């Protein structure tokens, strides 16, 4: 009888010690979470918070046919930050991507083959942080965007789809324009877009 009592007492003591250790561990864990601002108490509920509330940036890239330059710019900007909402469109959307643009982007490690060539009308009802036109020479009219936008930018690039000459020369022009687009949009991302996120 006495042994049974001692055994029960010992088990209870062990259980009590374990509970205290568990409570202490949980308490220290929550203390750290509060200290670093990972969680906070609001209206007696615990809400998880990121250390920084990231802004969702929306960027629309426009050209005429939405088959080449705007598609390459779309692919590059999205690759710089997958959390940015990037779309591209054209005032006279061709309905298909230029296969040479798809090929040179693939060589750069970016697959745009799943993109669609869309009309700008699809996006007029949305509000955008940036609308960027990428049309090039003086003989080319840039598309106008009549929807809500916080900032309009123009970044002109030659249209490689109008290049004539040997296959090698045409390909070199697609690569040149691709690289110019990458450089221009990376600079835009680093200097203007990223600081706002």
PDB file of C-alpha atoms in Angstrom:
ATOM      1  CA  UNK A   1       0.000   0.000   0.000  1.00  0.00           C
ATOM      2  CA  UNK A   2       2.800   2.383   0.993  1.00  0.00           C
ATOM      3  CA  UNK A   3       4.825   1.416  -2.104  1.00  0.00           C
ATOM      4  CA  UNK A   4       1.851   2.053  -4.323  1.00  0.00           C
ATOM      5  CA  UNK A   5       1.380   5.484  -2.750  1.00  0.00           C
ATOM      6  CA  UNK A   6       5.073   6.324  -3.241  1.00  0.00           C
ATOM      7  CA  UNK A   7       4.954   5.164  -6.844  1.00  0.00           C
ATOM      8  CA  UNK A   8       1.878   7.267  -7.581  1.00  0.00           C
ATOM      9  CA  UNK A   9       3.461  10.273  -5.882  1.00  0.00           C
ATOM     10  CA  UNK A  10       6.635   9.865  -7.957  1.00  0.00           C
ATOM     11  CA  UNK A  11       4.691   9.580 -11.224  1.00  0.00           C
ATOM     12  CA  UNK A  12       2.665  12.679 -10.392  1.00  0.00           C
ATOM     13  CA  UNK A  13       5.830  14.565  -9.532  1.00  0.00           C
ATOM     14  CA  UNK A  14       7.401  13.596 -12.870  1.00  0.00           C
ATOM     15  CA  UNK A  15       4.252  14.605 -14.754  1.00  0.00           C
ATOM     16  CA  UNK A  16       4.170  17.932 -12.950  1.00  0.00           C
ATOM     17  CA  UNK A  17       7.812  18.589 -13.794  1.00  0.00           C
ATOM     18  CA  UNK A  18       7.226  17.749 -17.463  1.00  0.00           C
ATOM     19  CA  UNK A  19       4.246  20.122 -17.610  1.00  0.00           C
ATOM     20  CA  UNK A  20       6.313  22.895 -16.075  1.00  0.00           C
ATOM     21  CA  UNK A  21       9.102  22.357 -18.596  1.00  0.00           C
ATOM     22  CA  UNK A  22       6.632  22.343 -21.506  1.00  0.00           C
ATOM     23  CA  UNK A  23       4.945  25.518 -20.252  1.00  0.00           C
ATOM     24  CA  UNK A  24       8.316  27.193 -19.772  1.00  0.00           C
ATOM     25  CA  UNK A  25       9.427  26.237 -23.294  1.00  0.00           C
ATOM     26  CA  UNK A  26       6.184  27.511 -24.834  1.00  0.00           C
ATOM     27  CA  UNK A  27       6.426  30.689 -22.796  1.00  0.00           C
ATOM     28  CA  UNK A  28       9.968  31.371 -23.966  1.00  0.00           C
ATOM     29  CA  UNK A  29       8.995  30.641 -27.552  1.00  0.00           C
ATOM     30  CA  UNK A  30       6.103  33.137 -27.476  1.00  0.00           C
ATOM     31  CA  UNK A  31       8.320  35.682 -25.738  1.00  0.00           C
ATOM     32  CA  UNK A  32      10.759  35.488 -28.649  1.00  0.00           C
ATOM     33  CA  UNK A  33       7.947  35.710 -31.202  1.00  0.00           C
ATOM     34  CA  UNK A  34       6.564  38.818 -29.531  1.00  0.00           C
ATOM     35  CA  UNK A  35      10.027  40.329 -29.203  1.00  0.00           C
ATOM     36  CA  UNK A  36      10.740  40.067 -32.929  1.00  0.00           C
ATOM     37  CA  UNK A  37       7.243  41.188 -33.904  1.00  0.00           C
ATOM     38  CA  UNK A  38       6.351  37.932 -35.615  1.00  0.00           C
ATOM     39  CA  UNK A  39       3.085  37.732 -33.674  1.00  0.00           C
ATOM     40  CA  UNK A  40       0.985  40.339 -31.937  1.00  0.00           C
ATOM     41  CA  UNK A  41      -2.135  40.394 -29.811  1.00  0.00           C
ATOM     42  CA  UNK A  42      -5.084  42.260 -31.251  1.00  0.00           C
ATOM     43  CA  UNK A  43      -8.613  42.095 -29.812  1.00  0.00           C
ATOM     44  CA  UNK A  44      -7.560  39.088 -27.721  1.00  0.00           C
ATOM     45  CA  UNK A  45      -6.676  37.091 -30.835  1.00  0.00           C
ATOM     46  CA  UNK A  46      -3.228  36.097 -32.060  1.00  0.00           C
ATOM     47  CA  UNK A  47      -2.492  37.180 -35.609  1.00  0.00           C
ATOM     48  CA  UNK A  48       0.625  36.129 -37.483  1.00  0.00           C
ATOM     49  CA  UNK A  49       2.394  38.993 -39.183  1.00  0.00           C
ATOM     50  CA  UNK A  50       5.307  39.153 -41.556  1.00  0.00           C
ATOM     51  CA  UNK A  51       8.202  41.251 -40.348  1.00  0.00           C
ATOM     52  CA  UNK A  52       7.336  43.630 -43.171  1.00  0.00           C
ATOM     53  CA  UNK A  53       4.008  44.083 -44.915  1.00  0.00           C
ATOM     54  CA  UNK A  54       4.890  43.774 -48.605  1.00  0.00           C
ATOM     55  CA  UNK A  55       2.990  45.883 -51.104  1.00  0.00           C
ATOM     56  CA  UNK A  56       1.522  44.205 -54.155  1.00  0.00           C
ATOM     57  CA  UNK A  57       2.815  46.028 -57.224  1.00  0.00           C
ATOM     58  CA  UNK A  58       0.882  45.875 -60.509  1.00  0.00           C
ATOM     59  CA  UNK A  59       2.662  46.612 -63.782  1.00  0.00           C
ATOM     60  CA  UNK A  60       1.169  46.642 -67.280  1.00  0.00           C
ATOM     61  CA  UNK A  61       3.531  46.661 -70.274  1.00  0.00           C
ATOM     62  CA  UNK A  62       2.145  47.867 -73.599  1.00  0.00           C
ATOM     63  CA  UNK A  63       3.130  47.838 -77.229  1.00  0.00           C
ATOM     64  CA  UNK A  64       1.190  47.513 -80.441  1.00  0.00           C
ATOM     65  CA  UNK A  65       1.051  43.808 -81.255  1.00  0.00           C
ATOM     66  CA  UNK A  66       1.933  42.300 -77.830  1.00  0.00           C
ATOM     67  CA  UNK A  67       3.916  39.596 -79.579  1.00  0.00           C
ATOM     68  CA  UNK A  68       7.555  40.508 -79.073  1.00  0.00           C
ATOM     69  CA  UNK A  69       9.003  43.416 -77.036  1.00  0.00           C
ATOM     70  CA  UNK A  70       6.254  43.678 -74.421  1.00  0.00           C
ATOM     71  CA  UNK A  71       6.323  39.909 -74.014  1.00  0.00           C
ATOM     72  CA  UNK A  72      10.080  39.878 -73.424  1.00  0.00           C
ATOM     73  CA  UNK A  73       9.774  42.765 -70.954  1.00  0.00           C
ATOM     74  CA  UNK A  74       6.937  40.905 -69.219  1.00  0.00           C
ATOM     75  CA  UNK A  75       9.082  37.810 -68.876  1.00  0.00           C
ATOM     76  CA  UNK A  76      12.116  39.640 -67.523  1.00  0.00           C
ATOM     77  CA  UNK A  77      10.274  41.826 -65.007  1.00  0.00           C
ATOM     78  CA  UNK A  78       8.360  38.831 -63.667  1.00  0.00           C
ATOM     79  CA  UNK A  79      11.620  36.908 -63.294  1.00  0.00           C
ATOM     80  CA  UNK A  80      13.124  39.706 -61.175  1.00  0.00           C
ATOM     81  CA  UNK A  81      10.329  39.400 -58.620  1.00  0.00           C
ATOM     82  CA  UNK A  82       7.611  36.717 -58.812  1.00  0.00           C
ATOM     83  CA  UNK A  83       5.493  38.672 -56.304  1.00  0.00           C
ATOM     84  CA  UNK A  84       4.916  41.530 -58.741  1.00  0.00           C
ATOM     85  CA  UNK A  85       1.750  41.262 -60.828  1.00  0.00           C
ATOM     86  CA  UNK A  86       2.956  41.751 -64.401  1.00  0.00           C
ATOM     87  CA  UNK A  87       0.769  41.776 -67.481  1.00  0.00           C
ATOM     88  CA  UNK A  88       1.388  42.771 -71.089  1.00  0.00           C
ATOM     89  CA  UNK A  89      -1.004  43.795 -73.819  1.00  0.00           C
ATOM     90  CA  UNK A  90      -1.298  45.518 -77.178  1.00  0.00           C
ATOM     91  CA  UNK A  91      -3.603  48.005 -78.872  1.00  0.00           C
ATOM     92  CA  UNK A  92      -3.619  45.736 -81.917  1.00  0.00           C
ATOM     93  CA  UNK A  93      -2.846  42.397 -80.291  1.00  0.00           C
ATOM     94  CA  UNK A  94      -1.682  39.853 -82.852  1.00  0.00           C
ATOM     95  CA  UNK A  95      -3.098  36.925 -80.911  1.00  0.00           C
ATOM     96  CA  UNK A  96       0.185  35.022 -80.967  1.00  0.00           C
ATOM     97  CA  UNK A  97       3.770  35.363 -79.798  1.00  0.00           C
ATOM     98  CA  UNK A  98       6.682  35.872 -82.144  1.00  0.00           C
ATOM     99  CA  UNK A  99       8.496  32.500 -82.180  1.00  0.00           C
ATOM    100  CA  UNK A 100      11.908  34.189 -82.435  1.00  0.00           C
ATOM    101  CA  UNK A 101      11.159  36.184 -79.281  1.00  0.00           C
ATOM    102  CA  UNK A 102      10.166  32.984 -77.496  1.00  0.00           C
ATOM    103  CA  UNK A 103      13.376  31.294 -78.689  1.00  0.00           C
ATOM    104  CA  UNK A 104      15.813  34.022 -77.571  1.00  0.00           C
ATOM    105  CA  UNK A 105      14.056  34.340 -74.210  1.00  0.00           C
ATOM    106  CA  UNK A 106      14.410  30.593 -73.713  1.00  0.00           C
ATOM    107  CA  UNK A 107      18.125  30.966 -74.384  1.00  0.00           C
ATOM    108  CA  UNK A 108      18.182  33.527 -71.574  1.00  0.00           C
ATOM    109  CA  UNK A 109      16.535  31.011 -69.239  1.00  0.00           C
ATOM    110  CA  UNK A 110      12.997  32.417 -69.327  1.00  0.00           C
ATOM    111  CA  UNK A 111      10.033  30.562 -70.806  1.00  0.00           C
ATOM    112  CA  UNK A 112       7.355  32.882 -72.198  1.00  0.00           C
ATOM    113  CA  UNK A 113       5.760  30.274 -74.460  1.00  0.00           C
ATOM    114  CA  UNK A 114       2.739  30.089 -72.145  1.00  0.00           C
ATOM    115  CA  UNK A 115       2.056  33.840 -72.445  1.00  0.00           C
ATOM    116  CA  UNK A 116      -0.925  35.042 -74.454  1.00  0.00           C
ATOM    117  CA  UNK A 117      -1.148  38.017 -76.790  1.00  0.00           C
ATOM    118  CA  UNK A 118      -3.924  40.133 -75.274  1.00  0.00           C
ATOM    119  CA  UNK A 119      -5.783  43.303 -76.101  1.00  0.00           C
ATOM    120  CA  UNK A 120      -5.301  46.270 -73.792  1.00  0.00           C
ATOM    121  CA  UNK A 121      -9.089  46.403 -73.435  1.00  0.00           C
ATOM    122  CA  UNK A 122      -8.851  43.453 -71.028  1.00  0.00           C
ATOM    123  CA  UNK A 123      -7.081  45.625 -68.460  1.00  0.00           C
ATOM    124  CA  UNK A 124      -8.866  48.970 -68.725  1.00  0.00           C
ATOM    125  CA  UNK A 125     -11.060  48.194 -65.719  1.00  0.00           C
ATOM    126  CA  UNK A 126      -8.097  47.605 -63.396  1.00  0.00           C
ATOM    127  CA  UNK A 127      -5.905  50.053 -61.499  1.00  0.00           C
ATOM    128  CA  UNK A 128      -2.148  49.871 -62.149  1.00  0.00           C
ATOM    129  CA  UNK A 129       0.915  51.174 -60.358  1.00  0.00           C
ATOM    130  CA  UNK A 130       2.858  51.391 -63.613  1.00  0.00           C
ATOM    131  CA  UNK A 131       1.900  51.353 -67.264  1.00  0.00           C
ATOM    132  CA  UNK A 132       5.001  51.140 -69.434  1.00  0.00           C
ATOM    133  CA  UNK A 133       5.066  51.529 -73.206  1.00  0.00           C
ATOM    134  CA  UNK A 134       7.928  49.880 -75.076  1.00  0.00           C
ATOM    135  CA  UNK A 135       7.341  51.058 -78.642  1.00  0.00           C
ATOM    136  CA  UNK A 136      10.411  52.275 -80.460  1.00  0.00           C
ATOM    137  CA  UNK A 137      11.122  54.511 -83.429  1.00  0.00           C
ATOM    138  CA  UNK A 138       9.566  57.764 -84.510  1.00  0.00           C
ATOM    139  CA  UNK A 139       7.536  56.019 -87.201  1.00  0.00           C
ATOM    140  CA  UNK A 140       5.778  53.888 -84.613  1.00  0.00           C
ATOM    141  CA  UNK A 141       2.810  55.241 -82.674  1.00  0.00           C
ATOM    142  CA  UNK A 142       2.792  54.311 -78.984  1.00  0.00           C
ATOM    143  CA  UNK A 143      -0.421  52.920 -77.531  1.00  0.00           C
ATOM    144  CA  UNK A 144      -2.442  55.074 -75.154  1.00  0.00           C
ATOM    145  CA  UNK A 145      -3.846  53.680 -71.926  1.00  0.00           C
ATOM    146  CA  UNK A 146      -7.052  55.303 -70.721  1.00  0.00           C
ATOM    147  CA  UNK A 147      -7.463  53.304 -67.510  1.00  0.00           C
ATOM    148  CA  UNK A 148      -6.411  54.191 -63.958  1.00  0.00           C
ATOM    149  CA  UNK A 149      -2.652  54.305 -63.501  1.00  0.00           C
ATOM    150  CA  UNK A 150      -0.386  55.915 -60.896  1.00  0.00           C
ATOM    151  CA  UNK A 151       2.668  56.304 -63.106  1.00  0.00           C
ATOM    152  CA  UNK A 152       3.182  56.166 -66.854  1.00  0.00           C
ATOM    153  CA  UNK A 153       6.600  55.430 -68.314  1.00  0.00           C
ATOM    154  CA  UNK A 154       7.996  55.056 -71.797  1.00  0.00           C
ATOM    155  CA  UNK A 155      10.962  52.816 -72.549  1.00  0.00           C
ATOM    156  CA  UNK A 156      11.573  52.685 -76.280  1.00  0.00           C
ATOM    157  CA  UNK A 157      13.054  49.618 -77.974  1.00  0.00           C
ATOM    158  CA  UNK A 158      13.443  48.741 -81.661  1.00  0.00           C
ATOM    159  CA  UNK A 159      11.034  46.157 -83.010  1.00  0.00           C
ATOM    160  CA  UNK A 160      13.202  43.195 -84.089  1.00  0.00           C
ATOM    161  CA  UNK A 161      10.274  41.565 -85.876  1.00  0.00           C
ATOM    162  CA  UNK A 162      10.652  44.179 -88.633  1.00  0.00           C
ATOM    163  CA  UNK A 163      14.313  43.303 -89.226  1.00  0.00           C
ATOM    164  CA  UNK A 164      15.227  42.152 -92.730  1.00  0.00           C
ATOM    165  CA  UNK A 165      18.368  40.351 -93.795  1.00  0.00           C
ATOM    166  CA  UNK A 166      19.979  36.988 -93.240  1.00  0.00           C
ATOM    167  CA  UNK A 167      18.694  34.623 -90.579  1.00  0.00           C
ATOM    168  CA  UNK A 168      21.863  35.226 -88.601  1.00  0.00           C
ATOM    169  CA  UNK A 169      21.412  39.003 -88.697  1.00  0.00           C
ATOM    170  CA  UNK A 170      17.743  38.801 -87.750  1.00  0.00           C
ATOM    171  CA  UNK A 171      18.578  36.534 -84.820  1.00  0.00           C
ATOM    172  CA  UNK A 172      21.316  38.920 -83.684  1.00  0.00           C
ATOM    173  CA  UNK A 173      18.795  41.776 -83.669  1.00  0.00           C
ATOM    174  CA  UNK A 174      16.382  39.790 -81.497  1.00  0.00           C
ATOM    175  CA  UNK A 175      19.227  39.081 -79.075  1.00  0.00           C
ATOM    176  CA  UNK A 176      20.304  42.737 -79.046  1.00  0.00           C
ATOM    177  CA  UNK A 177      16.801  43.981 -78.275  1.00  0.00           C
ATOM    178  CA  UNK A 178      16.288  41.226 -75.706  1.00  0.00           C
ATOM    179  CA  UNK A 179      19.443  42.241 -73.857  1.00  0.00           C
ATOM    180  CA  UNK A 180      18.510  45.943 -74.003  1.00  0.00           C
ATOM    181  CA  UNK A 181      15.090  45.151 -72.564  1.00  0.00           C
ATOM    182  CA  UNK A 182      16.609  43.082 -69.776  1.00  0.00           C
ATOM    183  CA  UNK A 183      19.053  45.841 -68.850  1.00  0.00           C
ATOM    184  CA  UNK A 184      16.414  48.577 -68.991  1.00  0.00           C
ATOM    185  CA  UNK A 185      13.814  46.742 -66.950  1.00  0.00           C
ATOM    186  CA  UNK A 186      16.308  45.516 -64.382  1.00  0.00           C
ATOM    187  CA  UNK A 187      17.403  49.104 -63.834  1.00  0.00           C
ATOM    188  CA  UNK A 188      13.748  50.140 -63.486  1.00  0.00           C
ATOM    189  CA  UNK A 189      13.106  47.335 -60.997  1.00  0.00           C
ATOM    190  CA  UNK A 190      16.137  48.127 -58.826  1.00  0.00           C
ATOM    191  CA  UNK A 191      15.801  51.911 -58.860  1.00  0.00           C
ATOM    192  CA  UNK A 192      12.032  52.465 -58.803  1.00  0.00           C
ATOM    193  CA  UNK A 193       9.957  49.355 -58.157  1.00  0.00           C
ATOM    194  CA  UNK A 194      11.900  47.415 -55.511  1.00  0.00           C
ATOM    195  CA  UNK A 195      12.271  50.373 -53.096  1.00  0.00           C
ATOM    196  CA  UNK A 196       8.466  50.617 -52.968  1.00  0.00           C
ATOM    197  CA  UNK A 197       7.911  46.969 -52.034  1.00  0.00           C
TER     198      UNK A 197
END
